Structures are given as C-alpha cells and as structure tokens.
Coordinates of C-alpha atoms in Angstrom, one line a residue:
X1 CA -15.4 12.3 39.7
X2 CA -12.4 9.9 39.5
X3 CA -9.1 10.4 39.3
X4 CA -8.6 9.5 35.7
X5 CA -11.2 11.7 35.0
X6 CA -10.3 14.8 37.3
X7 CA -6.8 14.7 35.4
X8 CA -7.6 14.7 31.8
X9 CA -9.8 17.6 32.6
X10 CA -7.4 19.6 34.7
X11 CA -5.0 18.8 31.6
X12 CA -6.8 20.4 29.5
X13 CA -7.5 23.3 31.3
X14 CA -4.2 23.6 32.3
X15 CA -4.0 24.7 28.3
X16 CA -3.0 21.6 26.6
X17 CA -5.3 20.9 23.5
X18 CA -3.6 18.3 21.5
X19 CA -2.6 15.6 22.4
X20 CA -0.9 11.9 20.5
X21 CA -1.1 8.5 21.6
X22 CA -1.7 4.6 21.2
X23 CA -4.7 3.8 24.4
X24 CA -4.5 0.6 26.3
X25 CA -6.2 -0.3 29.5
X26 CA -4.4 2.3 31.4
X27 CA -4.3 5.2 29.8
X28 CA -8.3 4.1 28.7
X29 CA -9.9 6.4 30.8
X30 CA -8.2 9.8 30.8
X31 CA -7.7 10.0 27.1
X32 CA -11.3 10.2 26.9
X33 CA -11.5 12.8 29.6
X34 CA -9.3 14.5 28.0
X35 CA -11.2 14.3 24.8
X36 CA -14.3 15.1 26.5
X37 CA -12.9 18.3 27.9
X38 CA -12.1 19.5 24.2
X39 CA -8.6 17.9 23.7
X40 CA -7.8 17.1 20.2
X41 CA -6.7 13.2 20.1
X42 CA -4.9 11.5 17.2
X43 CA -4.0 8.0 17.4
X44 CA -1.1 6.5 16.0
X45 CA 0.2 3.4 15.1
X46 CA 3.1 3.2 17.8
X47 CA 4.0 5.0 21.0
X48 CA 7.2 5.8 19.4
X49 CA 5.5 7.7 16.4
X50 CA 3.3 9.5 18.8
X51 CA 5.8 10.8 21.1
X52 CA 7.4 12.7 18.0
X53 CA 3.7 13.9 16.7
X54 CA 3.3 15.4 20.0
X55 CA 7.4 16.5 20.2
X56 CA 6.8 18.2 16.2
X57 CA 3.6 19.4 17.2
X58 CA 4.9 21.4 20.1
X59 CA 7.9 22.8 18.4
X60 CA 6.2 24.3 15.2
X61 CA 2.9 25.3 17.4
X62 CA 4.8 26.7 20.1
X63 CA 2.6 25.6 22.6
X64 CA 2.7 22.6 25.1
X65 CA 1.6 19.2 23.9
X66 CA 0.8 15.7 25.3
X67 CA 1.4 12.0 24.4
X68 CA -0.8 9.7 26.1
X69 CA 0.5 6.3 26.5
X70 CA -0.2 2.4 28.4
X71 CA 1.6 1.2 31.7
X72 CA 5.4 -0.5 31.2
X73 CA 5.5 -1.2 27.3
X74 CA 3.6 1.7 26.0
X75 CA 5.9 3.8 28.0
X76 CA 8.8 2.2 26.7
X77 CA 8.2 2.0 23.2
X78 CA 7.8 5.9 23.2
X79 CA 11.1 6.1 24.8
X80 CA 13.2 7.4 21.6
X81 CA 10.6 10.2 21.2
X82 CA 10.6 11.4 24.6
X83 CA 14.5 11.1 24.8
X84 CA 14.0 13.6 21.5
X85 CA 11.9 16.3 22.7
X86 CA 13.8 16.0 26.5
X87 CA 17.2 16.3 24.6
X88 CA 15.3 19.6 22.4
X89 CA 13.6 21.1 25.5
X90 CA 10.4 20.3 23.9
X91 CA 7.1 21.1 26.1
X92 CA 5.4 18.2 26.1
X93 CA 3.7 16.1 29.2
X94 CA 3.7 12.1 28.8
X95 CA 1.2 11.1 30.5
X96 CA 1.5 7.7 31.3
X97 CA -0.6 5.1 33.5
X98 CA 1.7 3.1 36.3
X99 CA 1.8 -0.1 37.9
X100 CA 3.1 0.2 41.3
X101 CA 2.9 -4.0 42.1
X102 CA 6.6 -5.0 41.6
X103 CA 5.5 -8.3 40.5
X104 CA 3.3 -6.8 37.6
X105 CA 4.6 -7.6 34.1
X106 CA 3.4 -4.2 32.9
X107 CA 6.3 -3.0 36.1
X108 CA 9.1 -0.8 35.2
X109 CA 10.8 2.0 37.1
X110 CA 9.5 5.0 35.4
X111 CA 11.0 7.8 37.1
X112 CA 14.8 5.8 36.4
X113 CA 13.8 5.5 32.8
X114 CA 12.8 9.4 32.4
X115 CA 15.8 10.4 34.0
X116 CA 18.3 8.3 31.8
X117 CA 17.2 10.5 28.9
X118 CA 16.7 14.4 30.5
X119 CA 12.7 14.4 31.4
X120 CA 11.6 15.6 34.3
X121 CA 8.9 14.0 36.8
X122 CA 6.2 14.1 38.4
X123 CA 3.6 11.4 40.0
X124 CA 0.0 11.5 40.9
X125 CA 0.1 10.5 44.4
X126 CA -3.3 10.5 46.0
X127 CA -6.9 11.6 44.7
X128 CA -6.6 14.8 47.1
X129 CA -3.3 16.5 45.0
X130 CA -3.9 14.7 41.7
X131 CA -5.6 17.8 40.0
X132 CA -2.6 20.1 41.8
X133 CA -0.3 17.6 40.4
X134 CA -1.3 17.7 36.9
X135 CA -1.3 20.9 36.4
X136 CA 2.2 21.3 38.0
X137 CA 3.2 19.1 35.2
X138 CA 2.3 21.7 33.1
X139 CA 3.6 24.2 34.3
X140 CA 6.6 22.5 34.5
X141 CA 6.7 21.8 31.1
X142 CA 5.9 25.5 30.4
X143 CA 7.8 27.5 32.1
X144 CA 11.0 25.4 32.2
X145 CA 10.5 24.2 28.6
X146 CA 11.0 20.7 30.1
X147 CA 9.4 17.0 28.6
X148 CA 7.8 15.9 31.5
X149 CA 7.0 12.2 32.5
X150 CA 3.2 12.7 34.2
X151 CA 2.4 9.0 36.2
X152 CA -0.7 8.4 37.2
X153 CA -0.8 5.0 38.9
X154 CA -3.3 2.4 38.6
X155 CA -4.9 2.7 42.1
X156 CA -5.0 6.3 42.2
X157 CA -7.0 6.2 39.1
X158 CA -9.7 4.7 40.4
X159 CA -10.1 7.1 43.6
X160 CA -12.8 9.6 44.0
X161 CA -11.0 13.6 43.8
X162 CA -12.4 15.7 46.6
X163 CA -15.6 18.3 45.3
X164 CA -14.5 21.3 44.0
X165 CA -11.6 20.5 42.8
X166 CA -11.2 21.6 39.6
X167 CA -12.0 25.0 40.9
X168 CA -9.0 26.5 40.6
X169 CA -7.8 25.4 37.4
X170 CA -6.1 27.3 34.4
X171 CA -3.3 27.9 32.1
X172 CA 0.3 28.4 33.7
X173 CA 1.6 31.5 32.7
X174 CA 4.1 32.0 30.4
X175 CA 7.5 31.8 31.1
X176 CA 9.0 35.1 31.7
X177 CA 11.3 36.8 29.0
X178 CA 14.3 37.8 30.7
X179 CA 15.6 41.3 30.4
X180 CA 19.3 42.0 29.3
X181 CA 21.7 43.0 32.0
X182 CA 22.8 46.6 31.1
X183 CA 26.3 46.4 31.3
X184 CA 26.5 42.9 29.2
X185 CA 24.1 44.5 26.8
X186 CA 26.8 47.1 26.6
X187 CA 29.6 45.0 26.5
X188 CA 28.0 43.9 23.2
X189 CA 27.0 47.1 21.8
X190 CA 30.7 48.4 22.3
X191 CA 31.6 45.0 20.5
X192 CA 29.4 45.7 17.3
X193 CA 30.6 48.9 17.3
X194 CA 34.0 47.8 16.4
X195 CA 33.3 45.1 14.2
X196 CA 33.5 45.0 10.7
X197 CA 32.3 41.4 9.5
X198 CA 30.1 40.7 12.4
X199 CA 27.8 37.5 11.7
X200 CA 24.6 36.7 13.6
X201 CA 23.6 33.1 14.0
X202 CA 20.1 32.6 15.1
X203 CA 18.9 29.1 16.6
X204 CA 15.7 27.8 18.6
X205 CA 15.5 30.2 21.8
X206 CA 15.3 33.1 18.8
X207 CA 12.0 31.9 17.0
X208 CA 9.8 33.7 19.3
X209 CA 7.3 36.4 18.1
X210 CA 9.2 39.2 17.3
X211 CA 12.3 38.0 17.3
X212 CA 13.2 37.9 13.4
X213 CA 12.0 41.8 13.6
X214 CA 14.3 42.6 16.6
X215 CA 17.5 41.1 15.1
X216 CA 17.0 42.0 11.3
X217 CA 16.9 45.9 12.9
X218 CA 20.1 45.4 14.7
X219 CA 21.9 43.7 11.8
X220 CA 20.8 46.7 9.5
X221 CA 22.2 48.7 11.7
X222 CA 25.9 47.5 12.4
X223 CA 25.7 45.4 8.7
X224 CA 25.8 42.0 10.0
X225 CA 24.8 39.1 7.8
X226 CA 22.6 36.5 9.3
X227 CA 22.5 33.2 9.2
X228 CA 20.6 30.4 11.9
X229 CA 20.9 27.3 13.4
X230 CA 19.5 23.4 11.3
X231 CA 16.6 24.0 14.0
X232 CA 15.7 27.5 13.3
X233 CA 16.1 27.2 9.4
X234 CA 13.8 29.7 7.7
X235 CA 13.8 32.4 10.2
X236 CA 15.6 34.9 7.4
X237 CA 14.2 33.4 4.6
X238 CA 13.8 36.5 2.2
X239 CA 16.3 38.9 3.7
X240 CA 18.7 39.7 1.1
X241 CA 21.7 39.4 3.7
X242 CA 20.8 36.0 4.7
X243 CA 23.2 32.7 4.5
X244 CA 20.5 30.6 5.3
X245 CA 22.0 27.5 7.8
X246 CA 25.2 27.7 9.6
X247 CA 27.3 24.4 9.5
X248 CA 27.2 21.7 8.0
X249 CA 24.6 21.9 5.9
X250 CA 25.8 25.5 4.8
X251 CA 26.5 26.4 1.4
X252 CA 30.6 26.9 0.4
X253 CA 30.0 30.9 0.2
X254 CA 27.8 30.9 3.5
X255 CA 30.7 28.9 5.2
X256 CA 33.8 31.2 3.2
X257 CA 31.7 34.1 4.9
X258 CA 31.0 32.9 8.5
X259 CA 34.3 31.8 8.9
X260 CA 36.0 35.3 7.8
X261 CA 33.9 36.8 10.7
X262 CA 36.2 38.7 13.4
X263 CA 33.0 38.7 15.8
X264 CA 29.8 36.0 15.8
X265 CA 27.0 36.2 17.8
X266 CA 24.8 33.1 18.9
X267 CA 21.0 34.3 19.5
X268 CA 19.8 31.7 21.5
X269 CA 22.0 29.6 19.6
X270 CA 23.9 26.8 21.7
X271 CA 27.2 27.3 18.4
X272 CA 27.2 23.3 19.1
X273 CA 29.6 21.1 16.8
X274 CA 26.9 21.2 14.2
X275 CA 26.7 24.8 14.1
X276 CA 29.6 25.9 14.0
X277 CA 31.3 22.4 12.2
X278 CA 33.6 21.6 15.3
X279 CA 34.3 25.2 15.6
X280 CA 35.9 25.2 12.2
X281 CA 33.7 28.0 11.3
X282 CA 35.3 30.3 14.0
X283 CA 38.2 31.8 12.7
X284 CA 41.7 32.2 15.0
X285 CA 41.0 35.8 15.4
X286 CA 37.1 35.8 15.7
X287 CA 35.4 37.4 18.8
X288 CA 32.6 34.9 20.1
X289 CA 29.5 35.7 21.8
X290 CA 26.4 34.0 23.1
X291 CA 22.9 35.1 23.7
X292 CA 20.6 33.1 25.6
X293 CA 18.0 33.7 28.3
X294 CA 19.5 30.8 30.3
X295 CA 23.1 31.8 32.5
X296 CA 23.4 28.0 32.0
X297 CA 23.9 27.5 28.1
X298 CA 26.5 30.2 27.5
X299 CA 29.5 29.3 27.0
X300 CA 28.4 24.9 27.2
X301 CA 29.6 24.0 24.2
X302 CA 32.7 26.2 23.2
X303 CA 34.1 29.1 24.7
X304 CA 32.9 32.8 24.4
X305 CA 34.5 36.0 24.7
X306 CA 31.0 37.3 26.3
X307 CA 28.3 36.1 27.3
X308 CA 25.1 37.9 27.7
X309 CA 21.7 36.4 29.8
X310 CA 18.5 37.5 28.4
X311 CA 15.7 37.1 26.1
X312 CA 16.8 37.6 22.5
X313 CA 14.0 39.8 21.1
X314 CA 14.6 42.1 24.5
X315 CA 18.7 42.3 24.3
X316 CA 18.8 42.9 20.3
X317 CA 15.9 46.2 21.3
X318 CA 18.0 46.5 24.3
X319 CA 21.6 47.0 21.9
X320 CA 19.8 48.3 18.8
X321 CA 18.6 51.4 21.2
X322 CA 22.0 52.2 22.2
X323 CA 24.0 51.5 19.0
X324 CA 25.4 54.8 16.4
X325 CA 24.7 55.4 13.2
X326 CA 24.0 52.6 10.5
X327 CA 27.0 50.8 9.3
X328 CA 28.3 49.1 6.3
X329 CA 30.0 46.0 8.0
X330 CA 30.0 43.1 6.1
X331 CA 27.2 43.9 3.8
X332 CA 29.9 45.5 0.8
X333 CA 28.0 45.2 -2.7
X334 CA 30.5 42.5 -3.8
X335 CA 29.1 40.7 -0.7
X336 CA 25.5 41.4 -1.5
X337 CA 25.8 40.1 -5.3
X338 CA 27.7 37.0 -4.1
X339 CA 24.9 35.7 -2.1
X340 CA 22.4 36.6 -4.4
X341 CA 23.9 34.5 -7.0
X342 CA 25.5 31.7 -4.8
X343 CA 24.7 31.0 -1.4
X344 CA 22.1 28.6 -2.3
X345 CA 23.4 25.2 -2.7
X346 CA 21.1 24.2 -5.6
X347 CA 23.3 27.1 -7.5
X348 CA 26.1 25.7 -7.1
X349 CA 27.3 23.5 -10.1
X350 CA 27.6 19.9 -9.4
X351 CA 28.5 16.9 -12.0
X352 CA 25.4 15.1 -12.1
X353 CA 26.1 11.6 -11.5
X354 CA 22.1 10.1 -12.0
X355 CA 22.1 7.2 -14.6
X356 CA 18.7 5.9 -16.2
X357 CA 18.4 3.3 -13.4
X358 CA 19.0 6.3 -10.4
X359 CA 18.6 9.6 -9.6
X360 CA 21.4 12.3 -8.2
X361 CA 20.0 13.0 -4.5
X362 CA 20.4 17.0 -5.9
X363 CA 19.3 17.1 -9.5
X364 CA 15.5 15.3 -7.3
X365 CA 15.8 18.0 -4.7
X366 CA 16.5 20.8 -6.7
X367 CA 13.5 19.6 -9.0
X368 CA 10.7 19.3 -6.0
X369 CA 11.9 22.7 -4.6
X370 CA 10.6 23.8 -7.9
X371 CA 7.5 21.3 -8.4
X372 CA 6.3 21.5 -4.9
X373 CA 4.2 24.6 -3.3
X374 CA 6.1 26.8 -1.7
X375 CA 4.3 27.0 1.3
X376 CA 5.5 24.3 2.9
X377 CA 6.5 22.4 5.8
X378 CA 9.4 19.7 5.7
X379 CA 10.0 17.2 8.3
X380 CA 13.4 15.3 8.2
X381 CA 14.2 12.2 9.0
X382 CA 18.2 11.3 10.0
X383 CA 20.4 9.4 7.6
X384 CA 23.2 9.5 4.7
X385 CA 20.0 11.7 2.6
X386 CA 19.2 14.0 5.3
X387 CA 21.3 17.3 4.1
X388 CA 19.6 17.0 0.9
X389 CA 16.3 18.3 1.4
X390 CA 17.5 19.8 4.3
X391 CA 19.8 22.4 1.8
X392 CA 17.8 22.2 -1.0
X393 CA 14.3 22.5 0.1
X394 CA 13.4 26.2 1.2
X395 CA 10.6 26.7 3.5
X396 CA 9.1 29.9 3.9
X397 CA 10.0 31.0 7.5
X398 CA 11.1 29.1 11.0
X399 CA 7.9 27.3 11.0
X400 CA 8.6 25.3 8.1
X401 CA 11.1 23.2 9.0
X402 CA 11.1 20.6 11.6
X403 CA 14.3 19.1 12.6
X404 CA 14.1 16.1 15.1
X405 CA 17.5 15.6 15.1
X406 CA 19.1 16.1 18.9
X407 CA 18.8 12.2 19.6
X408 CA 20.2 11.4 15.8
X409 CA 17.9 8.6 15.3
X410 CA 16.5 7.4 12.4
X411 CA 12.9 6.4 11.9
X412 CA 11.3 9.8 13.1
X413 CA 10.8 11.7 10.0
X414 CA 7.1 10.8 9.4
X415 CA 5.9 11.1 12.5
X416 CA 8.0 14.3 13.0
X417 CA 5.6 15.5 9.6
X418 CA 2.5 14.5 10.9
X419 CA 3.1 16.6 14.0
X420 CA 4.1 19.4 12.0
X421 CA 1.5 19.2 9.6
X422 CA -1.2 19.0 12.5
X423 CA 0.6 22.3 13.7
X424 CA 0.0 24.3 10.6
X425 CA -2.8 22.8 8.2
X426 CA -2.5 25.6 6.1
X427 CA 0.8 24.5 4.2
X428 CA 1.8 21.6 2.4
X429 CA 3.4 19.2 4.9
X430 CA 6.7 17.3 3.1
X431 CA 8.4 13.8 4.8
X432 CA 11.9 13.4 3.6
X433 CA 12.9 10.2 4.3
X434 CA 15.8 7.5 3.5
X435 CA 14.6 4.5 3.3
X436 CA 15.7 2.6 6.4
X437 CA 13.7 5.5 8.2
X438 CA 10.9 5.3 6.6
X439 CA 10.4 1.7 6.9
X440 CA 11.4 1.4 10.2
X441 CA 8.3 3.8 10.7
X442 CA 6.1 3.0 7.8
X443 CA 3.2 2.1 10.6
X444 CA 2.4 5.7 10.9
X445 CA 1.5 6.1 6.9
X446 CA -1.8 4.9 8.2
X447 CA -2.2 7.7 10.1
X448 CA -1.4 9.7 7.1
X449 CA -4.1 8.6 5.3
X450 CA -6.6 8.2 8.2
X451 CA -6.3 11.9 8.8
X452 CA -6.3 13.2 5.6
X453 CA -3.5 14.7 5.4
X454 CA -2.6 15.9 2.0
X455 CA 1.2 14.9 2.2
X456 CA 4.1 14.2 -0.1
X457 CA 6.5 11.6 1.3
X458 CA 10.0 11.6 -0.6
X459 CA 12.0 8.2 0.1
X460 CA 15.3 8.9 -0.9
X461 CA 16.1 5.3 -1.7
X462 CA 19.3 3.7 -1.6
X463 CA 18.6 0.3 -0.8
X464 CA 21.2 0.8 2.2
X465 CA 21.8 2.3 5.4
X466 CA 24.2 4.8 3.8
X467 CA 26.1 6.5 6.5
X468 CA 27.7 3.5 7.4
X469 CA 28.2 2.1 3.8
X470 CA 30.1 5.3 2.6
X471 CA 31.7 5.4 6.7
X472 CA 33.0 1.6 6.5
X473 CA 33.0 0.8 3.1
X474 CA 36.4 2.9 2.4
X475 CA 38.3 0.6 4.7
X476 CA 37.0 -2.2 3.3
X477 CA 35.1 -3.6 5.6
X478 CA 31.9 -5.8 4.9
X479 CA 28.6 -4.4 4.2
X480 CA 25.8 -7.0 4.3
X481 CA 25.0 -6.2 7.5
X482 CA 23.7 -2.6 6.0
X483 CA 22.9 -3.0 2.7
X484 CA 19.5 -4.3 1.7
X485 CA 17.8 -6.1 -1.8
X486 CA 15.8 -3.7 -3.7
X487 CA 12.1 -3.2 -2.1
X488 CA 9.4 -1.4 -3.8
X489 CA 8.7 1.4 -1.1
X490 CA 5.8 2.7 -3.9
X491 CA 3.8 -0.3 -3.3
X492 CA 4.1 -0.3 0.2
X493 CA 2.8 3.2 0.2
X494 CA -0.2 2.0 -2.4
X495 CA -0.8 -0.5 -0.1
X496 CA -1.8 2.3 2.9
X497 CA -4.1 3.9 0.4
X498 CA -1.3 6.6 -1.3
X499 CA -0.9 7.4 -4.5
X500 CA 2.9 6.7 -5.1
X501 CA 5.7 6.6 -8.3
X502 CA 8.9 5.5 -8.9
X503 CA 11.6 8.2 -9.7
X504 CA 14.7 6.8 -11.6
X505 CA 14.8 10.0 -14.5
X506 CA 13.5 13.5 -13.6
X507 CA 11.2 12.5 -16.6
X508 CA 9.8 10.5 -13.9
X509 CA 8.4 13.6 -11.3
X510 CA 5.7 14.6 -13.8
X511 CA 3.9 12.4 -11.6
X512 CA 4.6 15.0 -8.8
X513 CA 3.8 17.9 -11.1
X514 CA 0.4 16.0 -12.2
X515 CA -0.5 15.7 -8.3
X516 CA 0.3 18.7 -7.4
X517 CA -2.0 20.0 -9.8
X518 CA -4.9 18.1 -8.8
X519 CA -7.5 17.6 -6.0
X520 CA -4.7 15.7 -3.8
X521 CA -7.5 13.6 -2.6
X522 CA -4.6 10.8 -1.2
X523 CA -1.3 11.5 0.0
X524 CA 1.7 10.9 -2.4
X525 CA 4.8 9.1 -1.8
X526 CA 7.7 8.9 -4.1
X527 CA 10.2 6.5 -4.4
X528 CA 13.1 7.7 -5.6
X529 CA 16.0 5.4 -6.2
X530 CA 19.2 7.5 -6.1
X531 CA 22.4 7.1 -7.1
X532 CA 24.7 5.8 -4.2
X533 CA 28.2 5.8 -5.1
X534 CA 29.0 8.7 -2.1
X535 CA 28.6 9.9 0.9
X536 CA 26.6 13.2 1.7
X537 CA 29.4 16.0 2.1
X538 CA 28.3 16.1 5.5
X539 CA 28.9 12.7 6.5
X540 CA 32.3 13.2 7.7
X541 CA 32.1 16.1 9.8
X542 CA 28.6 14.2 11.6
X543 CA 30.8 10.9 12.3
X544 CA 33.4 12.9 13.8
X545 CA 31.1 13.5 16.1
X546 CA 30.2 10.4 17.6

C-alpha cells in the first residue's frame, strides 16, 4: 500500500468522515482512499468554499472534519477559510499534497503560510511514520480544538508504508473536560450568592451536550437571566428568561438589562468587543467573571474580577451543588413581562422606510422569520446586512446558527450554509447573503444544486458594498469604488438551476410562501433589493473595531 493510500485510510479511521475539497494531481490519490474507506466527499467549486464547508461542517456537527486540497495554489486559495476555522478553533485537518523542489511552480512554504494565520502543523515525512503522522493530525485537531495543516509531499506519496501498519489505528479520544477547581468554584458560588442582577453569557466552549441543562439549573437557582455569545446564538432559545445575543446584535431591552448587571459571567465566553460592545455593556460597578476550560482565555480580552478554569457543564453542577435556596435575582415579574413583549428586535417599532422600488432590510426579515420553517439553520455571510437576519431570524437551538465571522470576511456565507446544511439534513438550511458576498462566492450555488440541497438563499441587495458606503460616505468621500450598477442576482441564480424572485414589495415573498409550500424540488434564491439610505445600527460599533 502506498503512502497516499495508507493516509486516507488511517484518516478515516482516525474518525474523520466528511470531508470538502476541489482534487488536482496531488491530492488525486488520497481523496479516493479516503472515499474508499467510507469518507463522505463533496466537491466544491473553489478551495476557498470548501475550507468553510468543512469549517461549518465541523462546528454545527461537533466533530472533526477535513478539506482536501492541490499542492501551492489549491492550498492557497483555501487560505481565507483555513485562517477562519484557525481564528474559531475549528477541528478541521487540511490535508494538503506538497512540492518539496524549490524550483517547482506549484512551491510555496506551507508551514510559514499556516502559521501566519494560527494553524498548527504537521508533515508526512517518510512512508515508515506516515500512518503515525496522520493520525497525530487528528488528534491534534481533537483534543487541542486546533485547524491543522496535514502535508503530505509529493515523493512520500508514492512510497510503499511498511505491512501492518494500519494496525493500530482508531479514533483519538476526546478531549478531556476539565473539572472546576474547588476553591474558584467557590469563589463564584459566594459571588452569586450576593448578587442581585447577575447575567450569564454563554458563548462557543458552552454548546456542549449538557451544557444548556447545567446552566439553566444554576440560573433558576440564583435568578440570573441568560443571554449568549453571536456564535452560540440559540442555545436559550425558549427559556422565558432569555435575551437572546449579547452585543451588538442585541436588542435595546437585552442591552438596558446586561448592562444594569452588578455581576456577569462569561461561560466559555471570551466577553470580546463584540460581546460585550467594547465593554460598554459592563457597567462601572459590575463584578466580571470568566468561565473557560482553558487558564489561557480568562481574562484575554478585558479584565475579570475572577476567573475560573474548568469545563462549563462541570463548574455550573460544581456551583449549583453548593449554592442556597432559589432566589429571585433579576428575574422580578416586571422583568419577566418586559422580555416577553420586547426583547425581540422584530417587536420593536421601527419607521419603515421600503418604497415600491426597495424593501426595509427588517419589514423582509421579520416577514421570512414568519414565512420560513422554523426548523432551520442560517448561515451568515459578513457585510452592512449581516445583523439583520442575524436578529431577526430565530433558529431553534445553538445548532442553528452558524457564524463564520472571526476572520470578518465577506464571501463565506454560502459555503458556511452548505456546511451547515450537510451537518444537520433534517432542517431547512437558510444563506443570508449581501450581495458583494454572494457574488464573490456565487461558484459554490453549483454545489447547491448538485447536492440537492433544498436551500433558500436571501441576497440582501444593495447594489453596494455598504459598510463602507454608510462608513465614508458621511465625510464625503467618493464612492465609485464600492458601489456597483444594478445586477439581476435572480437570474444568476436561474442560471445554476434555482428557482429565484425579485423582492421589491412584501407582496413580492408570496413566491417564498408558494415554495415553501411545495415539493422544493430546486433551491430558491431571492433577490431582495433593499432600501439603502443607512447603515446597520451595528456598523459603528464593528468599525471601531478595526
């Protein structure tokens, strides 16, 4: 058995069973190993879309993934993907053939190139360690939740592995949840104890089995209201006591009520700039603490009070265990009938400002929340649009939402909904796109339709690269360079084999309604021209950022 061979198989058995990619010369003969061991393969249209399949894919499985890609170019056209799921602490293992001739034109330094954007490394070096080496990938990628660069040069390929050695082959074992130390536990049992508006903020490193369970107990018991990270959106979708997202995105109430906290706790929550809106959500007075089952992460971003390292299932069992009896906090009725009635932003009255040529971004959001099933699962794309179905779409638990978001680039959403979709063929899978994004990746709306998938992709269409229209246009600087001439996004989407409308009126989405209630034999994308006379209320606070 060759090389090639010996590690697509040892890949596979090493647990992975999905895996992305576009196949070239190099990467020929271990996809189809890989394939032929029982790996799931699903070919896009550029290395760049695949990366963030197999990125998405990972994230709303929760189990490690792998983009296959072609020596030098097909390594560097997945580079914004990768730099994505390294930046997310995605499991993922790129496995990428490699030139090692200088002089080659396919010659680039992969390891350097990994590096610059947070992936780890490791290279099949000779036919004797190649099986040990691929599955150390995996495990890398496992129990370090680490994007891991996988090369596997040319001439090693071709080499003949030793027999029997694929023996000793399996899965990596999870990584270990990491128990609470007692007296930090404590320390934040003593701190709940005195609070009287405590706030929990959940992000990724709390979407674990069990984890909703473990913290909804232990904010019944001291009355904390709840609320989570962009990334972990959905997590509390139901409870009565839940803001839904923290930060920018967050409703006025949810953001009137986080920031008249006097303690917040981050569960596996990094309370980044987003989070916590460059910590203007953290009142002079409020105690902060962090969660997470890295000693690393607490405290990286802003400053805590305390900081406790451990799993976040096993520290809120850990603190619920030891806390009194159940208090009222900040659950009063008045509280309770307030977010019943307002701490969606679709209740929330707004002027509409649609004419009969465009539609308001918010009266088409609040409309396909309503039109669309709700089991669903919405991939976002980045742009002037993005808080829109971000806010005003609800998804039905922590796997429903898929925010590719920790490299800001635009041109990801798609792919980040084929991945998704993939992931969980039971729902509805839902692009939101602007529509420089969704051109810049319109490639992969082939693999839409070569799959199957039964998707709706939503252009939010303002003939512009709006964050920097409503960012530079105030100051009057020029705007050619970002605005565009009208294009008609539904025929492009026709022209891929989806069935597609133009939304200008909310007259116009009976088209939706009418697909929704029928065999959605082809994908649908809408194009929805919206109004664009200002900027998301989120823009500010994201360019302040940069």
């Amino acid at each position: 058995m060759k090389v090639a061979e010996a590690v697509g198989r040892a890949l596979c058995a090493a647990g992975i069973g999905q895996v992305f990619g576009v196949v070239g010369s190099g990467n020929f003969h271990v996809t189809n190993a890989m394939v032929a061991a029982g790996a799931r393969f699903v070919a896009a249209r550029h290395e760049g879309g695949a990366a963030t399949m197999a990125d998405a894919y990972a994230r709303t499985r929760g189990e490690v993934a792998a983009v296959s890609v072609h020596q030098g170019p097909g390594l560097t056209n997945a580079m914004t993907g990768i730099a994505e799921a390294a930046k997310s602490r995605t499991p993922l293992v790129v496995l990428a053939a490699e030139v090692t001739e200088p002089r080659s034109n396919f010659h680039v330094d992969q390891e350097a190139l990994a590096r610059a954007v947070g992936a780890a490394t490791v290279r099949v070096s000779s036919a004797e360690e190649a099986v040990e080496q691929a599955c150390a990938a995996v495990r890398l990628a496992v129990r370090e939740r680490r994007t891991v660069l996988l090369g596997l040069p040319l001439p090693v390929q071709a080499l003949e592995v030793p027999d029997g050695a694929m023996a000793q082959v399996a899965p990596p074992e999870e990584r270990a949840a990491v128990e609470p130390d007692a007296a930090e536990a404590t320390a934040l049992g003593a701190l709940l104890g005195q609070s009287r508006r405590p706030v929990f903020v959940a992000g990724r490193g709390a979407r674990g089995p069990g984890s909703r369970e473990a913290l909804e107990a232990l904010a019944e018991r001291c009355g904390a209201l709840l609320a989570t990270s962009a990334v972990a959106r959905g997590l509390f979708h139901g409870n009565p006591w839940s803001l839904d997202i923290s930060g920018g995105f967050a409703s006025p109430l949810a953001s009137e009520l986080i920031r008249g906290a006097d303690l917040i706790v981050g569960w596996g929550c990094a309370l980044n700039m987003w989070t916590m809106r460059h910590g203007s959500l953290i009142g002079a007075d409020t105690v902060v603490v962090q969660v997470d089952d890295e000693a690393s992460a607490l405290g990286a971003h802003r400053p805590v009070h305390l900081g406790v390292t451990g799993d976040v299932k096993l520290t809120a069992h850990r603190v619920t265990e030891t806390a009194g009896e159940r208090r009222q906090g900040y659950r009063s009725p008045q509280n309770g009938a307030a977010i019943a009635a307002r701490v969606r932003l679709r209740d929330v009255p707004y002027q509409d400002t649609g004419t009969r040529e465009r539609i308001d971004p918010r009266t088409l959001s609040i409309a396909l929340d309503d039109i669309l099933p709700a089991q669903r699962v919405v991939g976002v794309d980045s742009g002037n649009f993005m808080g829109y179905p971000s806010a005003y779409l609800s998804v039905p638990d922590e796997q429903g939402f898929c925010f590719t978001q920790a490299f800001q680039s635009i041109g990801l959403g798609l792919a980040t909904t084929i991945g998704a979709a993939l992931a969980r063929p039971d729902r509805l899978p839902v692009a939101a796109l602007g529509d420089g994004g969704a051109l810049m990746g319109a490639a992969e709306l082939d693999t839409v339709r070569r799959l199957g998938l039964p998707m709706v992709v939503v252009v939010y269409d303002d003939e512009a690269y709006g964050a920097e229209v409503h960012h530079f246009g105030p100051d009057g600087h020029p705007l050619d360079t970002v605005r565009f001439p009208p294009t008609d996004i539904a025929a492009v989407g026709r022209g891929y084999g989806f069935e597609a409308v133009t939304v200008r009126t909310r007259a116009d989405l009976k088209a939706v309604v009418d697909w929704v209630a029928g065999p959605r034999s082809a994908p649908l994308l809408i194009d929805a021209k919206v109004v664009a006379d200002r900027g998301s209320w989120w823009l500010e606070e994201a360019f302040r950022g940069h």
